[in-house]
Short mmCIF file of C-alpha atoms in Angstrom, two decimals:
data_model
loop_
_atom_site.label_atom_id
_atom_site.label_comp_id
_atom_site.label_asym_id
_atom_site.label_seq_id
_atom_site.Cartn_x
_atom_site.Cartn_y
_atom_site.Cartn_z
CA ALA A 21 113.75 95.67 74.40
CA SER A 22 117.00 93.87 75.07
CA TYR A 23 117.77 95.97 77.68
CA ALA A 24 114.45 96.08 79.38
CA GLN A 25 115.63 93.09 81.88
CA LYS A 26 118.56 95.73 82.96
CA ILE A 27 116.21 98.37 83.99
CA LYS A 28 114.48 97.90 87.27
CA LEU A 29 112.09 99.38 89.78
CA MET A 30 114.13 99.29 92.75
CA GLU A 31 111.24 100.45 95.09
CA GLY A 32 108.46 103.18 95.23
CA ASP A 33 105.45 103.50 92.75
CA LEU A 34 105.68 105.46 89.46
CA SER A 35 101.76 106.17 89.58
CA PRO A 36 102.14 109.86 90.10
CA LEU A 37 104.10 110.26 87.06
CA LYS A 38 100.89 109.68 85.33
CA GLY A 39 100.05 112.74 83.05
CA GLN A 40 103.24 114.56 83.87
CA THR A 41 104.61 115.96 80.75
CA SER A 42 107.88 117.36 82.14
CA LEU A 43 110.56 116.56 85.16
CA LYS A 44 113.16 118.89 86.60
CA THR A 45 116.57 116.71 86.11
CA GLU A 46 119.87 116.54 87.80
CA PHE A 47 122.53 114.27 87.77
CA GLU A 48 125.34 113.25 90.33
CA TYR A 49 128.50 111.46 89.81
CA GLU A 50 129.58 109.44 93.15
CA MET A 51 130.86 106.11 90.96
CA SER A 52 133.63 103.64 90.54
CA VAL A 53 135.32 103.82 87.30
CA GLY A 54 136.83 100.44 85.95
CA LYS A 55 138.79 98.74 88.67
CA PHE A 56 138.94 101.87 90.37
CA GLU A 57 136.23 102.31 93.78
CA LYS A 58 136.78 105.67 93.84
CA GLU A 59 136.45 108.21 90.57
CA GLU A 60 139.62 109.95 92.15
CA ASP A 61 142.04 107.27 92.13
CA TYR A 62 141.23 106.88 88.55
CA ILE A 63 141.48 110.47 87.34
CA ALA A 64 144.74 110.92 89.75
CA LYS A 65 146.37 107.08 87.78
CA LYS A 66 145.19 108.44 84.35
CA LYS A 67 145.81 112.12 84.41
CA SER A 68 149.62 110.95 85.87
CA GLU A 69 150.20 108.48 83.03
CA LEU A 70 149.15 111.46 80.56
CA ASN A 71 151.62 113.91 81.90
CA GLY A 72 154.12 111.67 81.72
CA LYS A 73 153.98 110.81 78.03
CA GLU A 74 153.88 114.79 77.55
CA ALA A 75 153.56 117.02 80.03
CA GLY A 76 150.09 119.11 80.39
CA ARG A 77 148.30 115.98 78.33
CA GLY A 78 146.89 114.75 81.79
CA ASP A 79 145.78 117.90 82.73
CA THR A 80 143.82 118.67 79.75
CA TRP A 81 141.91 114.99 79.68
CA GLU A 82 141.60 115.99 83.31
CA GLN A 83 139.39 119.13 82.20
CA SER A 84 137.48 117.07 79.79
CA TRP A 85 136.68 114.15 81.67
CA LYS A 86 134.82 116.54 84.21
CA ALA A 87 133.39 118.89 81.31
CA ASP A 88 132.01 116.27 79.65
CA ARG A 89 129.25 115.68 82.05
CA GLN A 90 127.25 118.58 81.07
CA ASP A 91 128.86 119.34 77.93
CA ARG A 92 128.00 115.47 76.45
CA PHE A 93 126.59 113.43 78.80
CA GLU A 94 123.57 115.31 80.57
CA PRO A 95 122.30 116.77 76.98
CA GLN A 96 122.36 113.51 75.23
CA PHE A 97 120.63 111.45 77.96
CA ARG A 98 117.86 114.33 78.44
CA GLU A 99 117.20 114.43 74.72
CA LEU A 100 116.43 110.95 74.19
CA PHE A 101 114.70 110.38 77.41
CA SER A 102 112.15 113.20 76.60
CA LYS A 103 112.15 111.44 72.87
CA TYR A 104 111.14 107.82 74.38
CA SER A 105 109.13 109.13 77.20
CA ASP A 106 107.01 112.42 75.71
CA ILE A 107 108.28 114.17 78.79
CA SER A 108 110.24 117.31 78.84
CA THR A 109 113.84 117.57 80.79
CA VAL A 110 114.07 121.17 81.29
CA ASP A 111 110.78 122.19 83.58
CA GLU A 112 112.76 123.93 86.72
CA ASN A 113 109.26 123.84 88.09
CA ALA A 114 108.21 120.33 87.77
CA PRO A 115 106.60 118.67 90.76
CA TYR A 116 108.58 115.97 90.56
CA THR A 117 112.70 115.51 89.95
CA LEU A 118 114.20 113.13 88.14
CA ILE A 119 117.95 112.36 89.47
CA PHE A 120 120.30 110.84 87.72
CA LYS A 121 123.11 109.14 89.72
CA THR A 122 125.99 107.43 87.88
CA VAL A 123 127.11 104.58 90.44
CA LYS A 124 129.85 102.88 88.13
CA THR A 125 131.47 103.81 84.69
CA GLU A 126 133.52 101.34 82.07
CA PRO A 127 135.29 103.73 79.87
CA GLY A 128 136.14 100.94 77.73
CA PHE A 129 138.81 101.57 74.86
CA ASN A 130 139.77 101.83 71.10
CA VAL A 131 143.39 101.05 69.93
CA GLY A 132 142.66 100.12 66.29
CA VAL A 133 142.86 96.65 66.35
CA ALA A 134 140.71 95.93 69.39
CA SER A 135 137.71 97.82 71.48
CA LYS A 136 135.55 97.60 74.19
CA PRO A 137 132.54 99.53 74.59
CA ALA A 138 132.14 101.94 77.12
CA PHE A 139 129.31 101.72 79.81
CA ILE A 140 127.26 102.88 82.68
CA ASP A 141 125.48 101.54 85.95
CA GLY A 142 123.12 104.06 87.43
CA GLU A 143 120.08 105.00 89.27
CA ALA A 144 117.21 107.01 88.39
CA TRP A 145 115.39 108.30 91.40
CA ILE A 146 112.34 110.52 91.19
CA VAL A 147 111.77 112.87 93.71
CA ASP A 148 109.20 115.29 95.28
CA SER A 149 110.90 118.80 93.95
CA LYS A 150 109.80 120.52 97.00
CA ASP A 151 110.82 118.26 99.40
CA PRO A 152 113.71 116.24 97.56
CA SER A 153 114.16 113.54 100.68
CA LYS A 154 110.40 112.30 99.47
CA VAL A 155 111.49 109.87 97.39
CA ILE A 156 108.75 108.41 95.22
CA ALA A 157 110.44 105.65 93.10
CA LYS A 158 114.19 104.47 92.64
CA ILE A 159 115.13 102.75 89.51
CA SER A 160 118.29 100.53 88.57
CA ILE A 161 119.55 100.61 85.31
CA LEU A 162 122.29 97.85 84.57
CA LYS A 163 125.12 98.18 82.01
CA ALA A 164 123.77 100.74 79.34
CA LEU A 165 126.24 99.89 76.59
CA GLY A 166 127.45 102.36 74.63
CA ARG A 167 127.27 101.58 70.70
CA ASP A 168 130.88 100.33 69.66
CA VAL A 169 132.05 102.41 66.69
CA MET A 170 134.94 101.01 65.64
CA GLY A 171 137.45 103.52 64.29
CA PHE A 172 135.52 106.27 65.20
CA ASP A 173 135.24 106.24 69.16
CA TYR A 174 139.11 106.95 70.43
CA GLU A 175 137.79 108.99 72.85
CA THR A 176 136.60 108.42 76.52
CA GLY A 177 133.96 111.04 76.41
CA ALA A 178 132.31 110.17 72.87
CA ARG A 179 132.21 106.03 73.94
CA LEU A 180 130.31 107.36 77.18
CA GLN A 181 128.03 109.98 75.56
CA GLU A 182 126.82 107.11 73.57
CA ALA A 183 126.20 105.12 77.07
CA TYR A 184 124.32 107.90 78.23
CA ALA A 185 122.09 108.45 75.29
CA LYS A 186 121.38 104.78 75.94
CA ALA A 187 120.41 104.97 79.34
CA GLY A 188 118.26 107.95 78.53
CA LYS A 189 116.43 106.16 76.16
CA GLU A 190 116.15 102.96 77.49
CA LEU A 191 114.54 104.45 81.12
CA GLY A 192 112.20 107.11 79.17
CA GLY A 193 110.90 103.84 76.83
CA TYR A 194 110.49 101.95 80.10
CA LEU A 195 108.88 104.77 82.11
CA LYS A 196 106.29 105.32 79.03
CA LYS A 197 105.36 101.62 78.76
CA THR A 198 104.99 101.77 82.95
CA ILE A 199 102.70 104.91 83.02
CA LYS A 200 100.56 104.33 80.39
#
């Protein structure tokens, strides 16, 4: 409930989703990261810093940064969205597609004595699956906060996974409540 004010219907109408039991889901990542306007600038700096400390470490980090989307973020989002909306997210033949667009990522940090939780800002676009240019609705999700598990979230992917879980949970709950 504390996040309800951070989810807002920006345009469109959710009534076409009434009675739907499944959605196709897709994800897009065109985002700013921390203080960087472009994700590629963040990756280049982080990769360089890590490779400077230990050869190859930055390259490994970059691979994880990208792989976490499919391996961690998307499954966690889908699982909690489905749980809280009662709408399946694995139907490639569904009449509507939910496109979750990450527009901002704050990776947060945990250095043992201090931490800052990760969060994401995103937009959920509901489109006609046969004609994706036909947008049914756009919903903004601001500051989906990853839970702060002090001492257990040293890895960026773990912190961000929690932010995607929160976004899925809150969006699912919002849709369930809105399209009754």
